[in-house]
Short mmCIF file of C-alpha atoms in Angstrom, two decimals:
data_model
loop_
_atom_site.label_atom_id
_atom_site.label_comp_id
_atom_site.label_asym_id
_atom_site.label_seq_id
_atom_site.Cartn_x
_atom_site.Cartn_y
_atom_site.Cartn_z
CA MET A 134 -83.97 -29.41 127.99
CA GLY A 135 -83.47 -30.19 131.72
CA LEU A 136 -85.85 -28.97 134.39
CA ARG A 137 -83.17 -26.74 135.91
CA THR A 138 -82.48 -25.13 132.54
CA LEU A 139 -86.17 -24.57 132.01
CA GLU A 140 -86.49 -23.05 135.46
CA GLN A 141 -83.63 -20.65 134.81
CA ARG A 142 -85.47 -19.38 131.74
CA VAL A 143 -88.71 -19.02 133.66
CA LEU A 144 -86.98 -17.21 136.52
CA VAL A 145 -86.34 -14.28 134.18
CA LEU A 146 -90.10 -13.74 134.22
CA ALA A 147 -90.42 -14.17 138.01
CA PRO A 148 -90.99 -10.46 138.82
CA TRP A 149 -93.73 -10.35 136.18
CA VAL A 150 -95.38 -13.51 137.52
CA LEU A 151 -95.40 -12.08 141.03
CA GLY A 152 -96.60 -8.67 139.87
CA VAL A 153 -99.47 -10.02 137.76
CA SER A 154 -100.53 -12.40 140.54
CA LEU A 155 -100.57 -9.64 143.13
CA LEU A 156 -102.49 -7.29 140.85
CA GLY A 157 -105.03 -10.02 140.10
CA HIS A 158 -105.48 -10.80 143.77
CA LEU A 159 -105.77 -7.15 144.81
CA ALA A 160 -108.34 -6.60 142.06
CA MET A 161 -110.39 -9.40 143.65
CA VAL A 162 -110.08 -7.66 147.01
CA ALA A 163 -111.16 -4.35 145.50
CA PHE A 164 -114.20 -5.83 143.80
CA GLN A 165 -114.88 -8.37 146.59
CA THR A 166 -114.87 -11.23 144.11
CA LYS A 167 -115.23 -14.29 146.36
CA MET A 168 -113.51 -12.25 149.05
CA THR A 169 -116.16 -12.19 151.77
CA MET A 170 -113.46 -12.79 154.41
CA VAL A 171 -116.00 -14.25 156.81
CA ASP A 172 -113.36 -15.55 159.21
CA LEU A 173 -111.72 -12.15 159.45
CA MET A 174 -115.19 -10.74 160.10
CA VAL A 175 -115.54 -13.19 162.99
CA TYR A 176 -112.15 -12.22 164.42
CA ARG A 177 -112.89 -8.51 164.12
CA ASN A 178 -116.56 -8.33 165.07
CA ALA A 179 -116.43 -10.83 167.92
CA SER A 180 -113.32 -9.50 169.62
CA PRO A 181 -115.02 -6.60 171.51
CA GLU A 182 -117.29 -9.22 173.15
CA LEU A 183 -114.23 -10.13 175.22
CA PHE A 184 -115.17 -7.19 177.42
CA THR A 185 -118.91 -7.99 177.60
CA GLY A 186 -118.60 -11.63 178.62
CA PHE A 187 -120.47 -12.89 175.54
CA LEU A 188 -117.51 -13.77 173.31
CA TYR A 189 -118.49 -17.43 172.97
CA ASP A 190 -122.21 -16.73 172.64
CA TRP A 191 -121.69 -14.41 169.68
CA ARG A 192 -122.40 -15.73 166.17
CA LEU A 193 -121.86 -14.43 162.64
CA LYS A 194 -125.01 -15.32 160.70
CA GLU A 195 -124.26 -13.44 157.47
CA PHE A 196 -122.72 -15.45 154.61
CA SER A 197 -123.24 -18.67 156.54
CA ASP A 198 -126.69 -20.14 156.01
CA GLN A 199 -125.81 -23.66 157.21
CA PHE A 200 -123.65 -22.81 160.22
CA ALA A 201 -123.62 -19.51 162.13
CA LEU A 202 -119.94 -18.97 162.79
CA PRO A 203 -118.80 -18.67 166.43
CA PHE A 204 -115.51 -17.42 167.82
CA THR A 205 -113.55 -20.63 168.50
CA TYR A 206 -110.08 -19.43 169.54
CA PRO A 207 -108.72 -18.77 173.07
CA PRO A 208 -109.64 -15.44 174.70
CA PHE A 209 -106.11 -14.12 174.15
CA SER A 210 -106.72 -14.32 170.41
CA ALA A 211 -109.74 -12.01 170.75
CA LEU A 212 -107.56 -9.50 172.60
CA VAL A 213 -105.05 -9.48 169.74
CA PHE A 214 -107.82 -8.82 167.21
CA VAL A 215 -109.47 -5.99 169.16
CA PRO A 216 -107.50 -3.24 167.31
CA LEU A 217 -109.09 -4.38 164.04
CA SER A 218 -112.48 -3.47 165.51
CA TRP A 219 -111.30 0.13 165.95
CA VAL A 220 -110.95 0.74 162.20
CA PRO A 221 -113.54 0.56 159.40
CA TRP A 222 -114.12 -2.85 157.81
CA GLY A 223 -112.56 -1.70 154.54
CA VAL A 224 -109.33 -0.74 156.29
CA ALA A 225 -109.25 -4.00 158.25
CA ARG A 226 -109.72 -6.21 155.21
CA TRP A 227 -107.03 -4.42 153.17
CA PHE A 228 -104.59 -4.50 156.06
CA TRP A 229 -105.18 -8.21 156.59
CA GLN A 230 -104.79 -9.09 152.92
CA LEU A 231 -101.51 -7.20 152.61
CA ALA A 232 -100.23 -8.78 155.83
CA CYS A 233 -101.12 -12.27 154.59
CA LEU A 234 -99.41 -11.69 151.24
CA ALA A 235 -96.30 -10.52 153.07
CA CYS A 236 -96.44 -13.68 155.20
CA LEU A 237 -96.76 -15.85 152.10
CA TRP A 238 -93.65 -14.22 150.65
CA PHE A 239 -91.81 -14.71 153.94
CA VAL A 240 -92.78 -18.40 154.25
CA THR A 241 -91.74 -19.09 150.66
CA ARG A 242 -88.44 -17.18 150.93
CA LYS A 243 -87.55 -18.65 154.33
CA SER A 244 -88.32 -22.19 153.13
CA LEU A 245 -86.05 -21.71 150.12
CA GLN A 246 -83.29 -20.32 152.32
CA LEU A 247 -83.54 -23.37 154.56
CA VAL A 248 -82.94 -25.63 151.56
CA GLY A 249 -79.96 -23.56 150.45
CA SER A 250 -81.57 -21.39 147.78
CA ASN A 251 -81.06 -17.64 148.14
CA ASP A 252 -82.21 -16.56 144.68
CA PRO A 253 -84.93 -13.92 145.28
CA ARG A 254 -86.34 -14.57 141.81
CA ARG A 255 -87.21 -18.11 142.82
CA ALA A 256 -89.11 -16.78 145.83
CA MET A 257 -90.90 -14.29 143.56
CA LEU A 258 -91.88 -17.00 141.10
CA TRP A 259 -93.26 -19.39 143.69
CA THR A 260 -94.99 -16.70 145.73
CA GLY A 261 -96.78 -15.56 142.59
CA LEU A 262 -97.86 -19.12 141.84
CA PHE A 263 -98.81 -19.98 145.43
CA VAL A 264 -101.28 -17.09 145.56
CA TRP A 265 -103.54 -19.28 143.41
CA VAL A 266 -103.28 -22.71 145.04
CA GLU A 267 -106.27 -23.82 147.07
CA PRO A 268 -105.02 -23.67 150.70
CA VAL A 269 -103.55 -20.19 150.16
CA ARG A 270 -106.44 -19.01 148.02
CA THR A 271 -109.08 -20.04 150.56
CA THR A 272 -107.01 -18.58 153.41
CA LEU A 273 -107.06 -15.26 151.58
CA ASN A 274 -110.73 -15.53 150.61
CA TYR A 275 -111.85 -16.35 154.16
CA GLY A 276 -109.47 -13.85 155.76
CA GLN A 277 -107.98 -16.72 157.77
CA ILE A 278 -104.99 -16.57 160.12
CA ASN A 279 -103.07 -19.54 158.70
CA LEU A 280 -100.39 -17.66 156.77
CA VAL A 281 -99.71 -15.37 159.71
CA LEU A 282 -99.23 -18.32 162.05
CA ALA A 283 -97.04 -20.18 159.54
CA ALA A 284 -94.81 -17.12 159.15
CA LEU A 285 -94.60 -16.62 162.92
CA LEU A 286 -93.68 -20.26 163.51
CA LEU A 287 -91.24 -20.65 160.63
CA GLY A 288 -89.55 -17.35 161.43
CA THR A 289 -89.01 -18.12 165.11
CA MET A 290 -88.48 -21.89 165.21
CA VAL A 291 -85.27 -21.60 163.17
CA SER A 292 -83.84 -18.87 165.39
CA ALA A 293 -80.62 -19.51 167.31
CA ARG A 294 -82.08 -17.89 170.42
CA ASN A 295 -84.05 -20.11 172.78
CA TRP A 296 -86.34 -17.35 174.02
CA LYS A 297 -87.27 -16.33 170.49
CA GLN A 298 -87.97 -19.91 169.42
CA GLY A 299 -90.11 -20.56 172.47
CA ALA A 300 -91.93 -17.23 172.41
CA GLY A 301 -92.97 -17.77 168.78
CA VAL A 302 -94.48 -21.18 169.45
CA GLY A 303 -96.04 -20.15 172.77
CA ILE A 304 -97.70 -17.04 171.36
CA ALA A 305 -98.90 -18.94 168.27
CA ALA A 306 -100.45 -21.59 170.55
CA GLY A 307 -102.05 -18.82 172.60
CA LEU A 308 -103.68 -17.47 169.46
CA LYS A 309 -104.83 -20.86 168.17
CA LEU A 310 -104.14 -24.11 169.98
CA THR A 311 -103.00 -26.27 167.06
CA PRO A 312 -99.52 -24.65 166.75
CA ALA A 313 -98.71 -26.17 170.15
CA ILE A 314 -97.64 -29.31 168.25
CA SER A 315 -94.56 -27.29 167.25
CA GLY A 316 -93.16 -27.88 170.74
CA LEU A 317 -92.35 -31.41 169.59
CA TYR A 318 -89.65 -29.92 167.38
CA PHE A 319 -87.83 -28.57 170.44
CA LEU A 320 -87.86 -31.98 172.09
CA VAL A 321 -86.56 -33.66 168.93
CA VAL A 322 -83.62 -31.27 168.58
CA ARG A 323 -83.11 -31.19 172.37
CA ARG A 324 -83.73 -27.48 172.70
CA TYR A 325 -85.17 -27.86 176.17
CA LYS A 326 -84.73 -24.21 177.07
CA ALA A 327 -86.75 -23.25 173.99
CA ALA A 328 -89.44 -25.74 175.05
CA ALA A 329 -89.52 -24.13 178.51
CA TRP A 330 -89.80 -20.68 176.94
CA SER A 331 -92.70 -21.88 174.78
CA ILE A 332 -94.57 -23.17 177.84
CA ALA A 333 -93.91 -19.92 179.68
CA ALA A 334 -95.05 -17.80 176.72
CA PHE A 335 -98.20 -19.88 176.28
CA PHE A 336 -99.19 -19.62 179.93
CA GLY A 337 -98.38 -15.94 179.73
CA THR A 338 -101.09 -15.55 177.08
CA VAL A 339 -103.49 -17.52 179.27
CA ALA A 340 -102.66 -15.31 182.27
CA VAL A 341 -103.24 -12.10 180.30
CA ALA A 342 -106.65 -13.36 179.18
CA TYR A 343 -107.56 -14.40 182.73
CA ALA A 344 -106.67 -10.92 183.95
CA ILE A 345 -109.11 -9.42 181.46
CA SER A 346 -111.93 -11.96 181.65
CA PRO A 347 -111.71 -14.83 184.17
CA SER A 348 -115.24 -16.02 183.29
CA LEU A 349 -114.57 -16.35 179.55
CA SER A 350 -111.23 -18.00 180.23
CA ASN A 351 -112.88 -20.56 182.49
CA GLN A 352 -115.60 -21.11 179.89
CA TYR A 353 -113.09 -21.77 177.14
CA TRP A 354 -110.53 -23.90 178.98
CA PHE A 355 -112.94 -25.97 181.07
CA HIS A 356 -116.07 -26.24 178.92
CA LEU A 357 -115.48 -25.47 175.23
CA LEU A 358 -112.01 -26.91 174.70
CA GLY A 359 -112.16 -30.13 172.67
CA ASP A 360 -115.71 -29.60 171.39
CA ALA A 361 -115.12 -30.27 167.68
CA SER A 362 -118.81 -29.76 166.81
CA ARG A 363 -118.48 -26.12 167.83
CA VAL A 364 -115.70 -25.60 165.30
CA GLY A 365 -117.72 -27.04 162.41
CA PRO A 366 -118.90 -30.19 160.64
CA VAL A 367 -116.35 -32.97 161.10
CA GLY A 368 -117.47 -34.94 158.05
CA SER A 369 -117.57 -32.09 155.54
CA ALA A 370 -115.19 -32.38 152.59
CA ILE A 371 -113.35 -29.28 153.75
CA ASN A 372 -112.11 -31.14 156.84
CA GLN A 373 -108.90 -32.71 155.61
CA SER A 374 -107.83 -34.44 158.81
CA LEU A 375 -107.62 -38.20 159.30
CA ARG A 376 -110.79 -38.08 161.39
CA GLY A 377 -112.62 -36.25 158.61
CA ALA A 378 -111.42 -38.63 155.88
CA LEU A 379 -112.18 -41.74 157.93
CA SER A 380 -115.62 -40.44 158.90
CA ARG A 381 -116.54 -39.84 155.27
CA THR A 382 -115.29 -43.33 154.41
CA VAL A 383 -117.42 -45.16 157.00
CA GLY A 384 -120.36 -42.76 156.74
CA TYR A 385 -120.45 -41.42 160.30
CA ASP A 386 -118.29 -39.42 162.70
CA ILE A 387 -115.79 -41.89 164.14
CA GLY A 388 -115.15 -39.58 167.09
CA THR A 389 -112.04 -40.35 169.12
CA GLY A 390 -112.61 -44.10 169.32
CA PRO A 391 -110.38 -47.05 168.31
CA VAL A 392 -110.40 -46.27 164.57
CA PHE A 393 -109.24 -42.72 165.18
CA LEU A 394 -106.62 -43.77 167.71
CA ALA A 395 -105.25 -46.39 165.30
CA ALA A 396 -104.93 -43.73 162.59
CA VAL A 397 -103.20 -41.39 165.03
CA ALA A 398 -100.79 -44.18 165.96
CA VAL A 399 -99.90 -44.78 162.29
CA ALA A 400 -99.35 -41.05 161.72
CA ALA A 401 -97.21 -40.81 164.86
CA VAL A 402 -95.04 -43.77 163.82
CA LEU A 403 -94.51 -42.36 160.32
CA THR A 404 -93.68 -38.96 161.81
CA GLY A 405 -91.22 -40.67 164.13
CA PHE A 406 -89.40 -42.24 161.17
CA ALA A 407 -89.41 -38.90 159.32
CA LEU A 408 -88.08 -37.00 162.34
CA HIS A 409 -85.41 -39.59 163.09
CA ALA A 410 -84.12 -39.37 159.53
CA SER A 411 -84.38 -35.55 159.58
CA VAL A 412 -82.32 -35.32 162.77
CA LYS A 413 -79.67 -37.63 161.36
CA ALA A 414 -79.53 -35.55 158.18
CA ARG A 415 -79.69 -32.27 160.14
CA ASP A 416 -82.50 -31.08 157.89
CA THR A 417 -84.36 -28.34 159.76
CA LEU A 418 -87.13 -27.73 157.23
CA ALA A 419 -87.91 -31.45 156.98
CA MET A 420 -88.25 -31.61 160.76
CA ILE A 421 -90.58 -28.61 160.88
CA VAL A 422 -92.75 -29.92 158.02
CA SER A 423 -92.97 -33.36 159.66
CA VAL A 424 -94.14 -31.89 162.96
CA GLN A 425 -96.71 -29.60 161.31
CA PHE A 426 -98.08 -32.42 159.15
CA LEU A 427 -98.52 -34.60 162.23
CA GLY A 428 -100.60 -31.83 163.78
CA LEU A 429 -102.73 -31.46 160.66
CA LEU A 430 -103.31 -35.21 160.39
CA VAL A 431 -104.28 -35.92 164.00
CA SER A 432 -106.29 -32.77 164.72
CA PRO A 433 -110.04 -33.51 164.79
CA ILE A 434 -110.55 -30.72 162.28
CA SER A 435 -108.00 -29.49 159.74
CA TRP A 436 -109.75 -27.36 157.17
CA SER A 437 -108.22 -27.40 153.70
CA HIS A 438 -106.94 -23.86 154.23
CA HIS A 439 -104.96 -25.04 157.27
CA TRP A 440 -102.73 -26.96 154.86
CA VAL A 441 -100.68 -23.89 153.88
CA TRP A 442 -97.76 -25.97 155.19
CA ALA A 443 -97.84 -27.58 151.76
CA VAL A 444 -95.88 -24.49 150.65
CA PRO A 445 -92.68 -25.23 152.65
CA ALA A 446 -93.21 -28.96 152.01
CA LEU A 447 -93.13 -28.34 148.26
CA MET A 448 -90.01 -26.22 148.52
CA TRP A 449 -88.29 -29.07 150.35
CA LEU A 450 -89.49 -31.70 147.90
CA LEU A 451 -88.43 -29.72 144.86
CA TYR A 452 -85.11 -28.26 146.01
CA ALA A 453 -83.74 -30.32 148.90
CA ALA A 454 -84.83 -33.93 148.36
CA LYS A 455 -83.38 -34.66 144.88
CA HIS A 456 -85.01 -38.07 144.72
CA ARG A 457 -87.52 -39.70 142.36
CA LEU A 458 -90.00 -40.36 145.19
CA ALA A 459 -89.78 -36.69 146.16
CA ALA A 460 -90.58 -35.69 142.57
CA VAL A 461 -93.66 -37.94 142.63
CA THR A 462 -94.78 -36.46 145.95
CA ALA A 463 -94.23 -32.91 144.68
CA VAL A 464 -96.39 -33.61 141.63
CA ALA A 465 -99.05 -35.10 143.91
CA TRP A 466 -99.08 -31.91 145.99
CA LEU A 467 -99.22 -29.68 142.92
CA VAL A 468 -102.22 -31.63 141.62
CA ALA A 469 -103.88 -31.70 145.04
CA ILE A 470 -103.63 -27.99 145.77
CA GLY A 471 -103.74 -26.74 142.18
CA SER A 472 -106.86 -28.63 141.09
CA TYR A 473 -109.28 -27.07 143.63
CA LEU A 474 -110.57 -30.58 144.27
CA ILE A 475 -111.81 -29.67 147.75
CA SER A 476 -113.91 -26.83 146.34
CA PHE A 477 -115.44 -29.30 143.89
CA LEU A 478 -116.19 -31.80 146.66
CA LEU A 479 -117.80 -29.07 148.75
CA LYS A 480 -120.20 -28.31 145.93
CA ALA A 481 -120.85 -32.01 145.30
CA GLN A 482 -121.94 -32.79 148.87
CA PRO A 483 -125.63 -32.11 149.61
CA SER A 484 -124.86 -30.43 152.95
CA ILE A 485 -121.87 -29.77 155.17
CA TRP A 486 -123.62 -31.88 157.83
CA VAL A 487 -124.29 -34.97 155.70
CA ILE A 488 -121.43 -37.44 156.16
CA PRO A 489 -122.43 -40.44 153.95
CA ARG A 490 -121.59 -39.98 150.27
CA PRO A 491 -120.72 -42.06 147.18
CA TRP A 492 -117.49 -44.05 147.57
CA TYR A 493 -115.68 -42.08 144.87
CA TYR A 494 -116.30 -38.79 146.68
CA SER A 495 -115.09 -40.39 149.91
CA ALA A 496 -111.95 -41.59 148.14
CA LEU A 497 -111.25 -38.16 146.63
CA GLY A 498 -111.80 -36.63 150.06
CA TRP A 499 -108.60 -38.30 151.26
CA VAL A 500 -106.46 -36.08 149.02
CA TYR A 501 -104.64 -33.89 151.59
CA PRO A 502 -104.26 -36.55 154.33
CA ALA A 503 -103.07 -39.09 151.74
CA VAL A 504 -100.44 -36.77 150.25
CA GLY A 505 -99.52 -35.63 153.76
CA VAL A 506 -98.80 -39.23 154.77
CA LEU A 507 -96.89 -39.73 151.52
CA THR A 508 -94.78 -36.68 152.40
CA LEU A 509 -93.83 -38.17 155.76
CA VAL A 510 -92.84 -41.42 154.04
CA THR A 511 -90.84 -39.47 151.45
CA ILE A 512 -88.94 -37.52 154.09
CA ALA A 513 -88.02 -40.74 155.90
CA VAL A 514 -86.95 -42.59 152.76
CA VAL A 515 -85.04 -39.73 151.14
CA LEU A 516 -83.14 -38.66 154.24
CA ARG A 517 -82.30 -42.18 155.34
CA ALA A 518 -80.79 -42.76 151.90
CA ARG A 519 -78.90 -39.48 152.16
CA VAL A 520 -77.45 -40.37 155.57
CA ALA A 521 -76.49 -43.84 154.30
CA ARG A 522 -74.66 -42.33 151.31
CA ARG A 523 -72.87 -39.87 153.55
CA SER A 524 -71.78 -42.64 155.89
CA ALA A 525 -70.53 -44.71 152.95
CA GLN A 526 -68.53 -41.77 151.62
CA ASP A 527 -67.02 -41.13 155.06
CA ALA A 528 -66.03 -44.79 155.26
CA GLU A 529 -64.34 -44.62 151.86
CA HIS A 530 -62.50 -41.39 152.72
CA PRO A 531 -61.77 -41.48 156.45
CA VAL A 532 -60.23 -38.43 158.03
CA ASP A 533 -56.57 -38.90 158.77
CA LEU A 534 -56.53 -37.74 162.35
CA LEU A 535 -52.76 -38.06 162.57
CA ARG A 536 -52.31 -35.33 159.97
CA GLU A 537 -54.62 -32.90 161.72
#
């Protein structure tokens, strides 16, 4: 039995898979099983401090015995979260969970549409399964913003309107700086008006925050920006960036020195190959995934739950690539995010602040960066081969211009 035939049989059960997954997740929300949503608590409880001037002095000490959680996003982000502080915590947490589930559905469905699949059952099946993979699961458990940002970016970056493309990226960057890497996509596809709109939208968010609190804006942009230690422990297993993986390998924080810069250079070169092939193949989803993976790899801190971009990556690998290397990479991602390896490594380390560890834990701690790099290589190899085949076919069957 072929894989496609097997999938067609499974797709009949897709509504049931989605329904059972959603019921299971909502039961966890109702009974607060591993659903402390500490990050949502930070967003909600810290946001009113935007008006007191103590936004970046505030800390959440509950549920965090090793690191009292600060508010680490730009002031504009606090403004957006203020309405959540107006409603009871129970209402806020239910609203956020339902919004994140809707965003997961949207990201999955949009990714499938971009690879030419419009079967809603396929989106149901994968959404139901993705609820339980580690990046999505921890995003939901922590009450993180990752799925919302991914939906905002994916939904706007593929728009035909320059202002909508740019506004999506600019606002996302105003909420959390890391989505700013998405502007690279506009440069690659030569959507310079969209790039200009993204810059304008981003500085618009900065201007709004300055109008509300100039002191906090100055504090963030001129004093706190770039302080990775404020965000969290760089060497903890949950940090799945190149800097985190390299630091665990050598036993100390490599900072932004030569080792880090060399790793960034390698990631940039591989992304360049992937983007070049994606442009030639006119593969929008491959371009977006390549850009997002570059951001995740080179950021000083990329928590495991930031890697929700594995969802659209998997949809591309499974339904657009049609190549043996892509199948290998897809299996690698399914093992990486389905095994909860990062959760295991978090329990195995003595403290989030202790960087040195046995070599086998250091090696396992490369899982997301390693598969991320493999994905960039796969995109470059698969799409270069596709373009080469297309060129060969065009050469064999040239268009007879005299007939047209």
